[in-house]
Short mmCIF file of C-alpha atoms and ligand atoms in Angstrom, two decimals:
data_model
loop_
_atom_site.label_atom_id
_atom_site.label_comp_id
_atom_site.label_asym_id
_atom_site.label_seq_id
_atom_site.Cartn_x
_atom_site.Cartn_y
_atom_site.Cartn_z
CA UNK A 875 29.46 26.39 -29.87
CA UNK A 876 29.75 26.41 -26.29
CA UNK A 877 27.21 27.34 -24.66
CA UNK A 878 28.55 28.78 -21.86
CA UNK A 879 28.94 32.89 -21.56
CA UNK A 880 28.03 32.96 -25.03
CA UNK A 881 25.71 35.63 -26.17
CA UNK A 882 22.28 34.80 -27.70
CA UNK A 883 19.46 37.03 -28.83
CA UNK A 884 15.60 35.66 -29.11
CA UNK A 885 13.13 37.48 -30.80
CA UNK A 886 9.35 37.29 -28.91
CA UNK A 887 11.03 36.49 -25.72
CA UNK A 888 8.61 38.01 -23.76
CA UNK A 889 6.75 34.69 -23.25
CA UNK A 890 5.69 31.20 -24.74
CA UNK A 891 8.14 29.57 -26.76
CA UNK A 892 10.56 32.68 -26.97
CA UNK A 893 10.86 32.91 -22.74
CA UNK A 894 10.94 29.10 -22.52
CA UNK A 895 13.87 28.90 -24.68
CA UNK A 896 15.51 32.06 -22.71
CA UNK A 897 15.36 30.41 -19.35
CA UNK A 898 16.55 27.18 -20.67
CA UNK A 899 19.21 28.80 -22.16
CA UNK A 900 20.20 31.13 -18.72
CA UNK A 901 20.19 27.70 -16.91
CA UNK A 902 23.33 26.50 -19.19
CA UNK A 903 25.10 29.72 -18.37
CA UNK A 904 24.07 31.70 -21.91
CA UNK A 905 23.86 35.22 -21.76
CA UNK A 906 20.46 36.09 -23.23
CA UNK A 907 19.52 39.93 -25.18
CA UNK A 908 15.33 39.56 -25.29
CA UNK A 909 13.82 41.39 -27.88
CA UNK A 910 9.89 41.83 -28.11
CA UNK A 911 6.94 44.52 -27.94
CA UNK A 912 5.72 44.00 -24.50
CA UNK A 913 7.70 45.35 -21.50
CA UNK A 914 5.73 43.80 -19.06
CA UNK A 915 6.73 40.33 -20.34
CA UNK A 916 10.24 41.09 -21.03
CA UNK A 917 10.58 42.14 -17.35
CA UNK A 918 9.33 38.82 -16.09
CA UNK A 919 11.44 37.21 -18.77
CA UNK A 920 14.80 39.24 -17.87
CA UNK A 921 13.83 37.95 -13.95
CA UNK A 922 13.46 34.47 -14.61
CA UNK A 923 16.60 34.52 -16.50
CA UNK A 924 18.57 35.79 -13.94
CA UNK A 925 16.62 33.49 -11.60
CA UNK A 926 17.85 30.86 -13.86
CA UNK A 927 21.40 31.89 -12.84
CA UNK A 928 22.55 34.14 -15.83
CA UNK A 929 22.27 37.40 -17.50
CA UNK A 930 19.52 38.94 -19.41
CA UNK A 931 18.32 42.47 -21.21
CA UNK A 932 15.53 43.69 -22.72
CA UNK A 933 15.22 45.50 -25.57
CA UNK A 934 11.72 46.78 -26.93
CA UNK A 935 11.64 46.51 -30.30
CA UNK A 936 8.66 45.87 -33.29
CA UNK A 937 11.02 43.17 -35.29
CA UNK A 938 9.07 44.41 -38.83
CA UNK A 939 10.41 47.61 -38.51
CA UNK A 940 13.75 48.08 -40.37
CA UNK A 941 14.76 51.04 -37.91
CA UNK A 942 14.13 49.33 -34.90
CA UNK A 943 15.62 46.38 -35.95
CA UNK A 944 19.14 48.21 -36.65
CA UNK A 945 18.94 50.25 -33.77
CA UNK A 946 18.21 47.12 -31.49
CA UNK A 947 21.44 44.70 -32.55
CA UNK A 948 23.57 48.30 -32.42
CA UNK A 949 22.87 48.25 -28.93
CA UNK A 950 22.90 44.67 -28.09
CA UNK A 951 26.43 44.82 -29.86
CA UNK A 952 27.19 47.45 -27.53
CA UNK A 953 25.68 46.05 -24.36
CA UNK A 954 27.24 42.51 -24.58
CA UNK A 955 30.71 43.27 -26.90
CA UNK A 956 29.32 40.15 -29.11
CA UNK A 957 26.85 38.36 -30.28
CA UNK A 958 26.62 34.10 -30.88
CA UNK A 959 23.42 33.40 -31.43
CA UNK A 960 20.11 34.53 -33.10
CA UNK A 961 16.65 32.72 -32.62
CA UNK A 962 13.66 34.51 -34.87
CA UNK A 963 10.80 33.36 -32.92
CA UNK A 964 8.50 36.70 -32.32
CA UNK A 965 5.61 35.50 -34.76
CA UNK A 966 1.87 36.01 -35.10
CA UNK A 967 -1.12 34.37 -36.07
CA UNK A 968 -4.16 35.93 -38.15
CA UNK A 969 -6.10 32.83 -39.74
CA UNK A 970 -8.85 33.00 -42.00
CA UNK A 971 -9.69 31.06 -44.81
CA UNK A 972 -8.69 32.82 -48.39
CA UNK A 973 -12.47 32.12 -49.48
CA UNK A 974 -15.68 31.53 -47.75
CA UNK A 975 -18.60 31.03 -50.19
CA UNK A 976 -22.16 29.75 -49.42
CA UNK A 977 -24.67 29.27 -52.12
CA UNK A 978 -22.23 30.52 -54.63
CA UNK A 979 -22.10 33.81 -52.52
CA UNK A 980 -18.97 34.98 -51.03
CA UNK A 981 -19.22 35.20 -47.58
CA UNK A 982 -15.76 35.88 -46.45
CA UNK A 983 -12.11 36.71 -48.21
CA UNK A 984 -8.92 37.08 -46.25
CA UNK A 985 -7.99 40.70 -46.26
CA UNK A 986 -4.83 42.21 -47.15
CA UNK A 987 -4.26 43.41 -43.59
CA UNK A 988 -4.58 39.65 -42.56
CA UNK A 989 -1.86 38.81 -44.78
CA UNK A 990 0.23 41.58 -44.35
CA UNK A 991 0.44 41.82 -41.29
CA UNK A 992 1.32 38.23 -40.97
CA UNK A 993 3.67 38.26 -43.57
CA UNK A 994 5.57 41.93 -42.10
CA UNK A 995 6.33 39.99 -38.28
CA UNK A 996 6.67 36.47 -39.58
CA UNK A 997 8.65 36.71 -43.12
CA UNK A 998 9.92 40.50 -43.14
CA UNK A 999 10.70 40.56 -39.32
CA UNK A 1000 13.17 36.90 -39.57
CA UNK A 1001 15.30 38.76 -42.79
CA UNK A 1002 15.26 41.62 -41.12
CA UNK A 1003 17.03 40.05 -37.76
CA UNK A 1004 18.86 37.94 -39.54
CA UNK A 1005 20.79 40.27 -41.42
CA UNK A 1006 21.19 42.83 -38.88
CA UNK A 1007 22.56 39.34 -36.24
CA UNK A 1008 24.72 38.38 -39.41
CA UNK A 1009 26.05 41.48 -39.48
CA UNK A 1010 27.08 42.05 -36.13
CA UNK A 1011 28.65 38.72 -35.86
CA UNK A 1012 31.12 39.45 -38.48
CA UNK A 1013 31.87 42.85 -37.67
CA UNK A 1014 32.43 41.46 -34.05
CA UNK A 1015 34.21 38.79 -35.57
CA UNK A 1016 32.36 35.78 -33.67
CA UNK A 1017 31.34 32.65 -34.41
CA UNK A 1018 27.59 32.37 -34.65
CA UNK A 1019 24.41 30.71 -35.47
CA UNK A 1020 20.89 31.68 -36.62
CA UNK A 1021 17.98 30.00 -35.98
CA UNK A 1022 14.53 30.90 -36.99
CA UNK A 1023 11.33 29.09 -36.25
CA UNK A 1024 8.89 27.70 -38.55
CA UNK A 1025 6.22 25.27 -38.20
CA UNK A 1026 4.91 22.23 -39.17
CA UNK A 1027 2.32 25.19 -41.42
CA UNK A 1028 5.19 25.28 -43.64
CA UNK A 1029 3.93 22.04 -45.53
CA UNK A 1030 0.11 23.93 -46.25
CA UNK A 1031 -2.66 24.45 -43.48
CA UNK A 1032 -6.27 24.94 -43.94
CA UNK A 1033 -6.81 28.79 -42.81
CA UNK A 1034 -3.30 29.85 -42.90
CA UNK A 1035 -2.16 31.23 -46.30
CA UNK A 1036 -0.39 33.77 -44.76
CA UNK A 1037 1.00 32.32 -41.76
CA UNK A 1038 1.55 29.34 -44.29
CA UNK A 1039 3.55 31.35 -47.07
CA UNK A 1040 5.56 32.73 -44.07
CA UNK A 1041 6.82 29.63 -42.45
CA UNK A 1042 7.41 28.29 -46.30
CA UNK A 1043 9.35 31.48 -46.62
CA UNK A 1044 11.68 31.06 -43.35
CA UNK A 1045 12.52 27.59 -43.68
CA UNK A 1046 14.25 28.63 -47.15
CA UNK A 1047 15.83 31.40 -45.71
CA UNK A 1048 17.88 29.33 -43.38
CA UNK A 1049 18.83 27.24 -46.21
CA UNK A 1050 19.86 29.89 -48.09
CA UNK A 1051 21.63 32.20 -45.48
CA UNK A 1052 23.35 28.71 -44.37
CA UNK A 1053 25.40 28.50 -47.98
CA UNK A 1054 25.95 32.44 -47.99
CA UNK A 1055 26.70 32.97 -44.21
CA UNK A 1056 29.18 29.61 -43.90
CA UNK A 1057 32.21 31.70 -45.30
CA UNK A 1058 31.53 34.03 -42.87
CA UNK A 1059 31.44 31.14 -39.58
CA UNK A 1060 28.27 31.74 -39.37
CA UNK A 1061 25.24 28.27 -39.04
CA UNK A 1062 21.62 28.60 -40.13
CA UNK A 1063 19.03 26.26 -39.18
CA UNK A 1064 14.86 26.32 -38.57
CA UNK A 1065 12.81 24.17 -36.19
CA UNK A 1066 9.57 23.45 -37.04
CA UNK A 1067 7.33 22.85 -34.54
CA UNK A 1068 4.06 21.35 -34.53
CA UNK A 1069 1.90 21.89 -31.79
CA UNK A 1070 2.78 23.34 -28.77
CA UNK A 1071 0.76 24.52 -25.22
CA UNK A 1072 1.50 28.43 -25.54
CA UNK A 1073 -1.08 31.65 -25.11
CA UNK A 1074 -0.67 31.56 -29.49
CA UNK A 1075 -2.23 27.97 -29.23
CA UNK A 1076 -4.42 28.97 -26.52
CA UNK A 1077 -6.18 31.59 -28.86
CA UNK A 1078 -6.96 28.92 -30.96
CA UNK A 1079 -10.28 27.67 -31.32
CA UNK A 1080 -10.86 24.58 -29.05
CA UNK A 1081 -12.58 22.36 -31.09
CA UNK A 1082 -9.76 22.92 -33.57
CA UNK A 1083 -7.23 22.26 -30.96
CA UNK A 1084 -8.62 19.13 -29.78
CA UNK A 1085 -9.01 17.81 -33.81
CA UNK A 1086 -5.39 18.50 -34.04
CA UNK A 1087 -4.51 16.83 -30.69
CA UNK A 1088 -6.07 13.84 -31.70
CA UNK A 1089 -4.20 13.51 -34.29
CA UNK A 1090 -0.66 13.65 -33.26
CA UNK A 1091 0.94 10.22 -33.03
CA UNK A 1092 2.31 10.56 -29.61
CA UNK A 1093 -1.43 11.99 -28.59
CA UNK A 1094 -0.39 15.35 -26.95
CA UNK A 1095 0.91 18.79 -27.82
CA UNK A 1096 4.26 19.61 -27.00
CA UNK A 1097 6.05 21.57 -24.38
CA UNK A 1098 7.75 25.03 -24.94
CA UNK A 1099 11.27 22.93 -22.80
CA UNK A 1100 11.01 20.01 -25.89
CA UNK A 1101 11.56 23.30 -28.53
CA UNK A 1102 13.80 24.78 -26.05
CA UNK A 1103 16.11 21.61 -25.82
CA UNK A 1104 16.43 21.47 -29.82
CA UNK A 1105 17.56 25.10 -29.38
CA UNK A 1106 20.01 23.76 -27.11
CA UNK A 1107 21.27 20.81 -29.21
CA UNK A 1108 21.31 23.04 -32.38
CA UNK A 1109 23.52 25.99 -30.79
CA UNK A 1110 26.21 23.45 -29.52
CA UNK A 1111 26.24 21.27 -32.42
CA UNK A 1112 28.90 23.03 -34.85
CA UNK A 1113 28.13 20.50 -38.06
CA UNK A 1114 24.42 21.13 -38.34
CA UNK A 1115 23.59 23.65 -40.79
CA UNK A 1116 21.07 24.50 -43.80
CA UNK A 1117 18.42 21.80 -42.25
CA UNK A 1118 14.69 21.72 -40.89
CA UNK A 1119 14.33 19.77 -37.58
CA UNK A 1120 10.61 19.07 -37.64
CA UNK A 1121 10.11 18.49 -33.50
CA UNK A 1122 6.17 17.78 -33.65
CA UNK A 1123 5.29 14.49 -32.17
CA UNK A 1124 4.94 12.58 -35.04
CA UNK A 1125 3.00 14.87 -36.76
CA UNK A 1126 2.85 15.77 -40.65
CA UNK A 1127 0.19 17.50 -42.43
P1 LIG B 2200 3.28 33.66 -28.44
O1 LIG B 2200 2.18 34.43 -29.08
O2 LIG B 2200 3.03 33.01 -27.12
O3 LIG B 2200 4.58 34.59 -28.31
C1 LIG B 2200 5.04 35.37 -29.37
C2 LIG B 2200 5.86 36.53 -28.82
O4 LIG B 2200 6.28 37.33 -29.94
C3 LIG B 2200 5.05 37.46 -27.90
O5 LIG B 2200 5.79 37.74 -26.72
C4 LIG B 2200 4.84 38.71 -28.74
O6 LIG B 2200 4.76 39.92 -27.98
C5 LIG B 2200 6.08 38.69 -29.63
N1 LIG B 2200 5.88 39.47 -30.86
C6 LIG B 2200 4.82 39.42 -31.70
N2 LIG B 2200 4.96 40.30 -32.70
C7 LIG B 2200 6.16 40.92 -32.50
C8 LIG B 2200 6.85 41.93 -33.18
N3 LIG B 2200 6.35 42.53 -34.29
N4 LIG B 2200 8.06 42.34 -32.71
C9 LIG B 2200 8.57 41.77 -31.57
N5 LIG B 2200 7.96 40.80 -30.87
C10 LIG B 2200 6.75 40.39 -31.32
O7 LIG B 2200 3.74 32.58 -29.52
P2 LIG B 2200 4.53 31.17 -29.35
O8 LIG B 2200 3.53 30.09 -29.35
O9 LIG B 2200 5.51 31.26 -28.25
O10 LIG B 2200 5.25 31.11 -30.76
C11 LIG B 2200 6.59 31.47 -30.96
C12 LIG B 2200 7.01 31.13 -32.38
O11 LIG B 2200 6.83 29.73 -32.60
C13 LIG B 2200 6.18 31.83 -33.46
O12 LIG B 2200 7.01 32.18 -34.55
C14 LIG B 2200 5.19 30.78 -33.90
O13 LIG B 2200 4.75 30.98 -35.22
C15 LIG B 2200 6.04 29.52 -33.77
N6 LIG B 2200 5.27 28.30 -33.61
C16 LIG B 2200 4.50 28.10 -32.51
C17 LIG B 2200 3.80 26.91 -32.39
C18 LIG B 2200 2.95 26.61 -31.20
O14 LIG B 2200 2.29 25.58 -31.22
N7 LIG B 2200 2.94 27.42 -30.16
C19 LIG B 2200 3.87 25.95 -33.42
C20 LIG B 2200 4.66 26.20 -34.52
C21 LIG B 2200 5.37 27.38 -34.61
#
């Protein structure tokens, strides 16, 4: 795909990864459609975009909602005339361990809400996207690709079942929708990152953070431009599809 003047939407790309990826994008003459919950961030987003040298618009939108989902690509449909490109990358975090027993007493259980919720933004939110960008790439007739982002939690993390089950969950999607959506001209792909400095790895606890720093090969987290290149390289590269690029430092769990 070329990259320039096409049209690509990110999900969560307000900040962190999502606006990294947005202004790297801008700066090789893409025309981005931002979707996230936070208007503030979008704003700043949209600026540094067009900063960047391109186009940008926000759209506010709660991607585990089915209505505002279908609402959203309408308009960006409308606003742009087409649509190339799709990255699922609005996700959230909600750890706990499933079971936390002392003494033979439970102490702690993850609730439903903690999985829920997890699994409505980070599971239901990517189909959701996905087949509302699918479907106004063929009905606009364009060539396009989807990515969605996992993480290296795909493979089973300690204190993640939910955010676990849901990066599982998206990495087979994009497998999937890869055979189903190649009729159609239409790539799938996931990138799986491990850690990276964002305000989601910032929440994390710090002793945790440093345990997991100290453990990646190359001996430091990643930066939101090394996920934002992949993005990049996957968009312009018309054979890859169907496939996990794990960009993590070395890292495997
Ligand atoms: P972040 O918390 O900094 O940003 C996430 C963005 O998504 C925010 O702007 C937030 O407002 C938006 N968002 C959350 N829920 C939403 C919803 N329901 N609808 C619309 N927007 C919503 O996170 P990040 O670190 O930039 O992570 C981005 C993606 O990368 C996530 O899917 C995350 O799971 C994945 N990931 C991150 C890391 C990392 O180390 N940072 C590692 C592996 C995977």
């Amino acid at each position: 795909m070329k990259l320039q003047d096409s049209v690509v939407a990110i999900t969560g790309g307000g900040q962190g990864l999502g606006r990294a990826m947005a202004v790297y994008l801008a700066s090789k003459g893409v025309k981005l459609a931002l979707i996230d919950l936070n208007q503030d961030r979008l704003d700043e987003a949209v600026a540094l975009c067009e900063k960047a040298g391109s186009e940008a618009k926000s759209y506010l939108c709660n991607v585990a909602k089915e209505d505002d989902v279908i609402s959203t690509f309408d308009a960006i449909s409308r606003d742009f005339g087409q649509l190339n490109g799709l990255v699922n990358n609005a996700g959230i975090l909600r750890d706990g361990l499933l079971i936390k027993a002392k003494d033979g007493e439970i102490v702690k259980r993850m609730s439903i809400e903690q999985w829920q919720s997890v699994i409505d933004v980070n599971l239901t939110g990517v189909f959701l996207c996905g087949r509302e960008a699918a479907t106004q790439m063929i009905q606009n007739n364009n060539q396009g690709c989807i990515i969605n982002i996992s993480s290296i939690s795909q493979a089973g993390n300690m204190g993640q079942t939910n955010y676990s089950a849901a990066k599982a969950g998206v990495s087979a999607m994009s497998v999937t929708w890869a055979k189903e959506l190649a009729r159609y001209g239409i790539r799938s792909m996931a990138v799986a990152p491990g850690f990276i400095a964002t305000e989601m790895t910032a929440s994390m606890k710090p002793e945790a953070l440093e345990m997991m720093a100290s453990q990646i090969p190359l001996r430091r987290m990643g930066e939101p431009d090394e996920i934002a290149q992949t993005i990049a390289y996957i968009l312009e590269n018309d054979y890859l599809s169907g496939r996990v690029i794990e960009v993590d430092g070395g890292l495997r769990v």
